[in-house]
Short mmCIF file of C-alpha atoms and ligand atoms in Angstrom, two decimals:
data_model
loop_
_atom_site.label_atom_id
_atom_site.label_comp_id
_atom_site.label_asym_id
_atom_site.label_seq_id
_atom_site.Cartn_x
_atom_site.Cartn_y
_atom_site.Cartn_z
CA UNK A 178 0.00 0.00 0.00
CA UNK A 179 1.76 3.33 -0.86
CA UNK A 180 -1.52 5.65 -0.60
CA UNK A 181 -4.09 6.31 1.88
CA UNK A 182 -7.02 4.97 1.60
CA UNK A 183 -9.49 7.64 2.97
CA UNK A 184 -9.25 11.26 1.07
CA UNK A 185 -9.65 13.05 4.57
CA UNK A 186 -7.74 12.45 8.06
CA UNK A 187 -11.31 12.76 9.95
CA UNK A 188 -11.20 9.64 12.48
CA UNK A 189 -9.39 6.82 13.12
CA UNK A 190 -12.71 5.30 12.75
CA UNK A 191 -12.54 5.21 8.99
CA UNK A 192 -9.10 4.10 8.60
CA UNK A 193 -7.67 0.61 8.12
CA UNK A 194 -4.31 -1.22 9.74
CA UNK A 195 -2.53 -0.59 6.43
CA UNK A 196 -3.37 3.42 6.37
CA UNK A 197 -1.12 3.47 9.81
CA UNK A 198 1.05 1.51 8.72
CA UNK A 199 1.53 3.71 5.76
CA UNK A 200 1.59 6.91 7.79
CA UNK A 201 4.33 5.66 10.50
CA UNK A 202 6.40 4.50 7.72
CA UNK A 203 6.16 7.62 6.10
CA UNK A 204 6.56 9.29 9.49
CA UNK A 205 10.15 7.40 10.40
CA UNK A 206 11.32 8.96 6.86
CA UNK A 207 10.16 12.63 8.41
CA UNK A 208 11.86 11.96 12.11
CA UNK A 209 14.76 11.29 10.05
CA UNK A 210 14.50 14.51 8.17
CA UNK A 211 13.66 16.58 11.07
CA UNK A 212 16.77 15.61 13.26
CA UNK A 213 18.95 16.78 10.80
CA UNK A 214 20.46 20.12 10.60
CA UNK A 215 18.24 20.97 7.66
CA UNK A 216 15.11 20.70 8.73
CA UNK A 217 12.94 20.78 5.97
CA UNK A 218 11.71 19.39 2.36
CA UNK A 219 10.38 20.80 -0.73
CA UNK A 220 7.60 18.27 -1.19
CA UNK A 221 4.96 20.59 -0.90
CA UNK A 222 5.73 23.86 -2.54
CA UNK A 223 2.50 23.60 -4.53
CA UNK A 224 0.34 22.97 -1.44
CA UNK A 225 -1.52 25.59 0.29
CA UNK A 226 -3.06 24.67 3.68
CA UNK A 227 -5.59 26.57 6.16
CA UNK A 228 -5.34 25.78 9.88
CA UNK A 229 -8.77 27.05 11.30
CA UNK A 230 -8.62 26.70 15.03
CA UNK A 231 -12.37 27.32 16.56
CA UNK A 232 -11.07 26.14 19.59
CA UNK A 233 -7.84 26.66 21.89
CA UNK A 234 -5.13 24.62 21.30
CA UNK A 235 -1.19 25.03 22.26
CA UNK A 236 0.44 21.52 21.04
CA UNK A 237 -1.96 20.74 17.73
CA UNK A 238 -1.78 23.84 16.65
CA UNK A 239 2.23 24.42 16.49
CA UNK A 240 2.61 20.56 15.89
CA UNK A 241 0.44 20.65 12.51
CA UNK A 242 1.97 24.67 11.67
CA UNK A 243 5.61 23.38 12.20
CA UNK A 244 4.94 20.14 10.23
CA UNK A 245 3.37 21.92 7.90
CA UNK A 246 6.89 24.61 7.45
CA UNK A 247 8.90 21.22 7.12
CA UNK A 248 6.85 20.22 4.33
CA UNK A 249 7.40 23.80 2.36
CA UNK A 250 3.35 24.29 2.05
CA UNK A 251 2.33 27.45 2.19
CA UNK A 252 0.42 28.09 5.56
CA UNK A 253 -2.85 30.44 6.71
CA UNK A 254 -3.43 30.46 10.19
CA UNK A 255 -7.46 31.17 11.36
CA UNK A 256 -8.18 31.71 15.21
CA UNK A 257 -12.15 31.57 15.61
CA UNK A 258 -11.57 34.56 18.66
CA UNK A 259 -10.30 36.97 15.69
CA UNK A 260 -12.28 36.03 13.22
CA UNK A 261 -15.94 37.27 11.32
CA UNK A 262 -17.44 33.62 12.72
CA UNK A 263 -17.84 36.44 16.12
CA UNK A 264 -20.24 38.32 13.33
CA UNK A 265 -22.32 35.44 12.52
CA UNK A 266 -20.76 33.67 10.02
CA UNK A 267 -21.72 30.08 9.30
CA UNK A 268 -18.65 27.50 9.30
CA UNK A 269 -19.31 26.90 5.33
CA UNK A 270 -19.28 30.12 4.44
CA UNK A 271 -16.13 30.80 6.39
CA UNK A 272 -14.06 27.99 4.92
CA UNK A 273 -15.55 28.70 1.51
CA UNK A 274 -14.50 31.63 1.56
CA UNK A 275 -11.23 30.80 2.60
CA UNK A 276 -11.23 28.14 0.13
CA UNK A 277 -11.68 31.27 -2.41
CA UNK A 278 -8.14 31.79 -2.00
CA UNK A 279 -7.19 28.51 -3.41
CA UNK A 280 -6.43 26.58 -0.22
CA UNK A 281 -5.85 22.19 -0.82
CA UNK A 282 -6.30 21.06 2.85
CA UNK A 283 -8.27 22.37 5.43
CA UNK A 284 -6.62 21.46 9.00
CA UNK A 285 -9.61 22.26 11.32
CA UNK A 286 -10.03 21.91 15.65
CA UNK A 287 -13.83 22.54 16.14
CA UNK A 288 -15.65 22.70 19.45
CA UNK A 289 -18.39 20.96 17.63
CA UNK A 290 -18.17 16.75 17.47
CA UNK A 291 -18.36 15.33 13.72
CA UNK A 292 -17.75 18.61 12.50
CA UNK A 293 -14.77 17.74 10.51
CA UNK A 294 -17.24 15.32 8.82
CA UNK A 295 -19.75 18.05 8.12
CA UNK A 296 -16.78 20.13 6.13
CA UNK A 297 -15.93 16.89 4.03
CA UNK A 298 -19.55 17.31 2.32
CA UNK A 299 -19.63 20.43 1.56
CA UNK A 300 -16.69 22.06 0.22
CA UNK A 301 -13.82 21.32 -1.95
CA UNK A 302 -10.59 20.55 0.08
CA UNK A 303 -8.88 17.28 1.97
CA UNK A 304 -10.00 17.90 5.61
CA UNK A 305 -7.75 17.09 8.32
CA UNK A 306 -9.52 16.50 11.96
CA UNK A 307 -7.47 17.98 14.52
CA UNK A 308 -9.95 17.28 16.87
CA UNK A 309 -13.81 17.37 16.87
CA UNK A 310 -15.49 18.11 20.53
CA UNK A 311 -15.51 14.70 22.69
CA UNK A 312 -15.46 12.66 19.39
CA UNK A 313 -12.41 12.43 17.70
CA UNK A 314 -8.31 13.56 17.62
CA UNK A 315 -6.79 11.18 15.03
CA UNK A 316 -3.78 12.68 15.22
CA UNK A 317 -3.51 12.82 18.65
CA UNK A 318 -3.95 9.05 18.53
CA UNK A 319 -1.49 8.67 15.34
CA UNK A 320 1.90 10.20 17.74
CA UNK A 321 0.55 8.20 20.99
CA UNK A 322 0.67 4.63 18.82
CA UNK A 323 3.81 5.94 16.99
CA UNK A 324 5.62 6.57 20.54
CA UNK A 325 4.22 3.19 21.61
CA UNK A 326 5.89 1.68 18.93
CA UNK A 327 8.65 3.58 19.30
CA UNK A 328 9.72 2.70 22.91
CA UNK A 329 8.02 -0.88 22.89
CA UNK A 330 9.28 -2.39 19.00
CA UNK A 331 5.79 -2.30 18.52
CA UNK A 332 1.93 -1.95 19.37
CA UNK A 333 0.90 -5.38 19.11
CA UNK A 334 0.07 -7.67 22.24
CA UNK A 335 0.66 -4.58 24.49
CA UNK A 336 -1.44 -4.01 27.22
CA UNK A 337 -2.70 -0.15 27.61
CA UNK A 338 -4.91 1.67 30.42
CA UNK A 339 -6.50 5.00 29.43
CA UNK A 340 -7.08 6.97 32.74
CA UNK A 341 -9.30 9.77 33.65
CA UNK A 342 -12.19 11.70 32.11
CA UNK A 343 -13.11 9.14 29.32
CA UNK A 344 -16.40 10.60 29.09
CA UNK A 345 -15.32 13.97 27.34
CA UNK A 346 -12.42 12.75 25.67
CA UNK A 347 -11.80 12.57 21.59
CA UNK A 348 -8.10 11.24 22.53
CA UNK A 349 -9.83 8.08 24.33
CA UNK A 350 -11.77 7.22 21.26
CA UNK A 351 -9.13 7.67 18.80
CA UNK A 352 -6.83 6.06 20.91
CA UNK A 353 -9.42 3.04 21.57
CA UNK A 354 -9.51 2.73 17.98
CA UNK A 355 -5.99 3.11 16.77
CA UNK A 356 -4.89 0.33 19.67
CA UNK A 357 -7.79 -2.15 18.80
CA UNK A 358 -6.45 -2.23 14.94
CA UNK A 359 -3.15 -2.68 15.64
CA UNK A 360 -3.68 -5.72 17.77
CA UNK A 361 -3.80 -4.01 21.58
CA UNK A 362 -5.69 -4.62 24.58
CA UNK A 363 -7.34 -1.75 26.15
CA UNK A 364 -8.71 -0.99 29.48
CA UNK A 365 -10.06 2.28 30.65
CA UNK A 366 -10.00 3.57 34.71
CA UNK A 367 -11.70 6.32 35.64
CA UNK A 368 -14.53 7.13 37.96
CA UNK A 369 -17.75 5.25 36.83
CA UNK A 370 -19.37 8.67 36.07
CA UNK A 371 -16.77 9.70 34.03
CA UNK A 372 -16.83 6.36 31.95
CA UNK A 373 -19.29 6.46 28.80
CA UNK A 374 -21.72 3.04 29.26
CA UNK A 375 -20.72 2.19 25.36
CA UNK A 376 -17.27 1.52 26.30
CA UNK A 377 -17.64 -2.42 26.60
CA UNK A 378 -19.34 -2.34 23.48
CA UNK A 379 -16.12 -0.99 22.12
CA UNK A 380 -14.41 -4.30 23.20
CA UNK A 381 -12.75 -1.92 26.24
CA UNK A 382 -12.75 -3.72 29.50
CA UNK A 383 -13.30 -1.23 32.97
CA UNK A 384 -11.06 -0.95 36.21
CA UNK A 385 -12.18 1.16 38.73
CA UNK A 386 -8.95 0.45 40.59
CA UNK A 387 -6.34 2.14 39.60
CA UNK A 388 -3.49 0.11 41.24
CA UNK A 389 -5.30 -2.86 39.25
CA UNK A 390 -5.33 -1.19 36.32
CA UNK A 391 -1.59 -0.19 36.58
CA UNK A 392 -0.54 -3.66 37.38
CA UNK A 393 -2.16 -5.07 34.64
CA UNK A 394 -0.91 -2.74 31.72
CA UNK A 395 2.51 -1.91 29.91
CA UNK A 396 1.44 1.75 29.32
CA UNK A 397 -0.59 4.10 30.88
CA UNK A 398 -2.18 7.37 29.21
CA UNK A 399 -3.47 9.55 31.57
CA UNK A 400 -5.85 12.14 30.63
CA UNK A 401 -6.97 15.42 32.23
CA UNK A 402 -10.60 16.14 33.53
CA UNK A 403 -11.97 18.23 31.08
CA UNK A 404 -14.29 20.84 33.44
CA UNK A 405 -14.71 22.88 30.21
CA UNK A 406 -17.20 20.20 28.23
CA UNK A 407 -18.84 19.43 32.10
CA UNK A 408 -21.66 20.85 33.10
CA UNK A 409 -22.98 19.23 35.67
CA UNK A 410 -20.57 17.85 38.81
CA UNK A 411 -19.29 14.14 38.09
CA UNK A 412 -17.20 13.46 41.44
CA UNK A 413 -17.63 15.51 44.59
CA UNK A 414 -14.23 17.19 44.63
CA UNK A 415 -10.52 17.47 43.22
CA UNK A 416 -8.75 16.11 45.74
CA UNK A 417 -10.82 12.85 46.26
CA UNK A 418 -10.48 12.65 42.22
CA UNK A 419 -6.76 12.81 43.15
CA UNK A 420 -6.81 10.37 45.81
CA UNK A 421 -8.75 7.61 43.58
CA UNK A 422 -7.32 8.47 39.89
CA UNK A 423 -4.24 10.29 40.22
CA UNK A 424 -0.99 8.77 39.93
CA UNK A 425 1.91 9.56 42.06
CA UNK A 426 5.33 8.16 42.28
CA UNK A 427 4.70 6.15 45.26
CA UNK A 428 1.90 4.61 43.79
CA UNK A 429 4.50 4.12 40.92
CA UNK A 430 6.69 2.63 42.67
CA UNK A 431 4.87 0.40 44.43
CA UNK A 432 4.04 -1.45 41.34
CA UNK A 433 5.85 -4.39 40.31
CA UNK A 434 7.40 -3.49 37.28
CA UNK A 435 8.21 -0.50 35.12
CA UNK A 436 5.52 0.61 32.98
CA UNK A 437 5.41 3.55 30.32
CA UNK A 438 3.49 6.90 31.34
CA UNK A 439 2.10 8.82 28.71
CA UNK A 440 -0.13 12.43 28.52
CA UNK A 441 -1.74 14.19 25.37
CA UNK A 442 -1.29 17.73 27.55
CA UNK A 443 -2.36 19.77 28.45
CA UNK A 444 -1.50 18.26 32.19
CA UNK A 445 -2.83 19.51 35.31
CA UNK A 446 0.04 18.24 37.70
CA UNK A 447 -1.12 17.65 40.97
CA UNK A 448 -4.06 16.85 39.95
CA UNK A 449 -4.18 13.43 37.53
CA UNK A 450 -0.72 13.08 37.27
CA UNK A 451 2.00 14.87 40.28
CA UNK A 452 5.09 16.06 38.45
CA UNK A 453 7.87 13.38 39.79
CA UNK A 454 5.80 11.26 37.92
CA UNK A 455 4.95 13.38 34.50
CA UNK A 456 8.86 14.23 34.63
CA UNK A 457 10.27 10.56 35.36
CA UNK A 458 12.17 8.84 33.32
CA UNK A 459 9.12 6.48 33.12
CA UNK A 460 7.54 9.14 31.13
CA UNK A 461 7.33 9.89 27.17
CA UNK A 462 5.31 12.91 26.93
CA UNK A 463 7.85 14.87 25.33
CA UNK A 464 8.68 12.04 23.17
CA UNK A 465 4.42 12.39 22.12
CA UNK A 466 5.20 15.89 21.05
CA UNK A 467 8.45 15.62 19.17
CA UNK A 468 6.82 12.58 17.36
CA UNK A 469 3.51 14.72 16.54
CA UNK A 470 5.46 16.43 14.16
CA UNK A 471 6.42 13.69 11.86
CA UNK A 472 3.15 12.31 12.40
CA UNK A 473 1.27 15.01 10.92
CA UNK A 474 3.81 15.96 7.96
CA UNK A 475 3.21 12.12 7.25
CA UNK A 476 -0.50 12.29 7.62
CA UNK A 477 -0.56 15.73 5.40
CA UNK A 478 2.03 14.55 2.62
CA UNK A 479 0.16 11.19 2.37
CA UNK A 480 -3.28 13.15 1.59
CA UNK A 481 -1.42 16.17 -0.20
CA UNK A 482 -0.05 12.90 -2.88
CA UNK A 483 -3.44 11.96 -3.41
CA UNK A 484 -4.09 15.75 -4.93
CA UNK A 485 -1.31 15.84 -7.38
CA UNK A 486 -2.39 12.46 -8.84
N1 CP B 689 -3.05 17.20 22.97
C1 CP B 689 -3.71 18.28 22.55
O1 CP B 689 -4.62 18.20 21.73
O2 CP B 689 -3.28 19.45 23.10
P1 CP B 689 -3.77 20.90 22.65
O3 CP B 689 -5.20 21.04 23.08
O4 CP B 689 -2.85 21.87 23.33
O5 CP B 689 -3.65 20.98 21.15
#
C-alpha cells in the first residue's frame, strides 16, 4: 500500500491497519528529516493549507503549523476569537471563503463533534480533523501509537490503560480505535461517572482500581478532567479525584514493574498526574510531542499525494 485509503484524516474510525502503517512508515522517513540540521523538504511547494482553530489549542496547533513549514506548504493560520465567525458567520461560508483563496487542505479543531465530517460534504478541500469536541483527535492518537511503537518495538500484544475523564475525551476514542487495529488490549479507569456506558461495546474492559489497572498494563495514558465540556458535577471534589485516579510516584513505585506513562497535555500536575511522575524517566510525553510532528507531515504529505495524482 503506498496511498491512503481515505481522502480526509477525519477519524481513526474510517481508517484501516494498512493506512497506519503507511503513515508511520512515512513518518520514520520525516523523524529522520527533522533531526537533521536541515530541517525541511520541498515536497509541498505547490500545497496551500488553512489551519482554522475554533477552539484553543497550544500543542496541535504548532505541531500541525511546524509540520506543515517542514513540508514547504504554504500556511494560513485562522483563530475563531479573531475572526468574522464572532459576526455570525456560518462554518461553510467561512471555509468557503477561505477556500476562495485557493487553499488544498483544510486542517480544522472545532468545538463541535463530527464537524470535521460536516466540512468533508460540503466544500472542496482534503480535511484534516485535529480534533472534533468529545469525538475524535486522530492525530492525537497517530503520535501516541507511533511513541508506543517507538519505545516498545511495537503496538501489538501490548497491554494499555487510558485513565481519567473518558467521558469527554476525543483522545480516548481515537486512541481506543488506533490500539484495537493494531492488535492491543485496552482498558479504561476512571470514575464510573466519568466512563461512557458504550465503552464495553467498544471491546474496552473497565477498572475502577487504579493500582489494578496499573498492574495489569505496559502503558498508561493519563488524561486530564476536562471541566470545560462538564456541566454538571461528576465526582464531589478534586482532591478525592486525586486520591482515587491520580498517579503519584509512590503509587509508581509500588508497582511491580516499570511501565510507560504517557499524557496528550495539556496536564494539570497535581491533579491526575503529580510532576515526579509526569517528569520521570518512566515518562514519554515529550517524546508524544516531538513525534507529533512527523506524524502530521506524514499524515498531510500522504493526503497532499493523493491531490497531485
Ligand atoms: N493534545 C492536545 O490536543 O493538546 P492541545 O489542546 O494543546 O492541542
Amino acid at each position: 500500500m503506498d496511498q491512503l485509503s481515505v481522502e480526509h484524516l477525519l477519524g481513526i474510525k474510517y481508517l484501516k491497519k494498512e493506512d497506519i502503517e503507511l503513515i508511520f512508515k512515512t513518518a520514520d522517513h520525516f523523524k529522520e528529516v527533522i533531526n537533521r540540521p536541515i530541517k525541511k523538504v520541498p515536497s509541498l511547494r505547490d500545497i496551500t493549507i488553512a489551519n482554522l482553530f475554533f477552539e484553543n489549542s497550544t500543542r496541535t496547533k504548532l505541531s500541525f503549523e511546524l509540520a506543515e513549514k517542514r513540508l514547504s506548504a504554504d500556511i494560513i493560520n485562522f483563530s475563531a476569537s479573531q475572526s468574522s465567525v464572532k459576526k455570525g458567520e456560518t462554518l461553510i461560508d467561512t471555509v468557503n471563503n477561505i477556500l476562495s483563496m485557493k487553499v488544498d487542505i483544510v486542517v480544522m479543531r472545532h468545538p463541535n463533534a463530527g464537524a470535521g465530517v460536516f466540512l468533508s460534504k460540503h466544500v472542496n478541500a482534503r480535511i484534516v480533523n485535529a480534533g472534533d469536541g468529545a469525538h475524535e483527535h486522530p492525530t492525537q492518537a497517530l503520535l501516541d501509537s507511533y511513541s508506543i511503537r517507538e519505545k516498545l518495538g511495537s503496538v501489538k500484544g501490548k497491554k494499555i490503560v487510558i485513565i481519567g475523564d473518558i467521558l469527554h475525551s476525543r483522545v480516548a476514542l481515537s486512541n481506543i480505535f488506533a490500539l484495537q487495529l493494531q492488535g492491543a488490549t485496552v482498558k479504561v479507569c476512571g470514575p464510573t461517572t466519568l466512563i461512557p456506558k458504550y465503552i464495553t461495546e467498544l471491546g474496552v474492559a473497565v477498572e475502577t482500581n487504579l493500582k489494578k489497572a496499573l498492574q495489569w498494563c505496559d502503558v498508561a495514558n493519563v488524561l486530564r478532567v476536562q471541566h470545560e465540556r462538564m456541566d454538571i458535577k461528576y465526582f464531589p471534589s478534586i482532591r478525592e479525584y486525586t486520591q482515587l485516579f491520580g498517579i503519584n510516584k509512590q503509587l509508581l513505585d509500588s508497582l511491580n514493574k516499570k511501565i510507560i506513562i504517557m499524557h496528550p497535555g495539556p496536564i494539570n500536575r497535581g491533579v491526575e498526574i503529580t510532576s515526579d511522575v509526569a517528569d520521570s524517566e518512566q515518562s514519554i510525553i515529550l517524546n508524544q510531542v516531538e513525534n507529533g510532528v512527523a506524524i502530521r507531515m506524514a499524515a498531510i504529505y500522504l493526503l497532499a499525494q493523493q491531490i497531485k495524482k
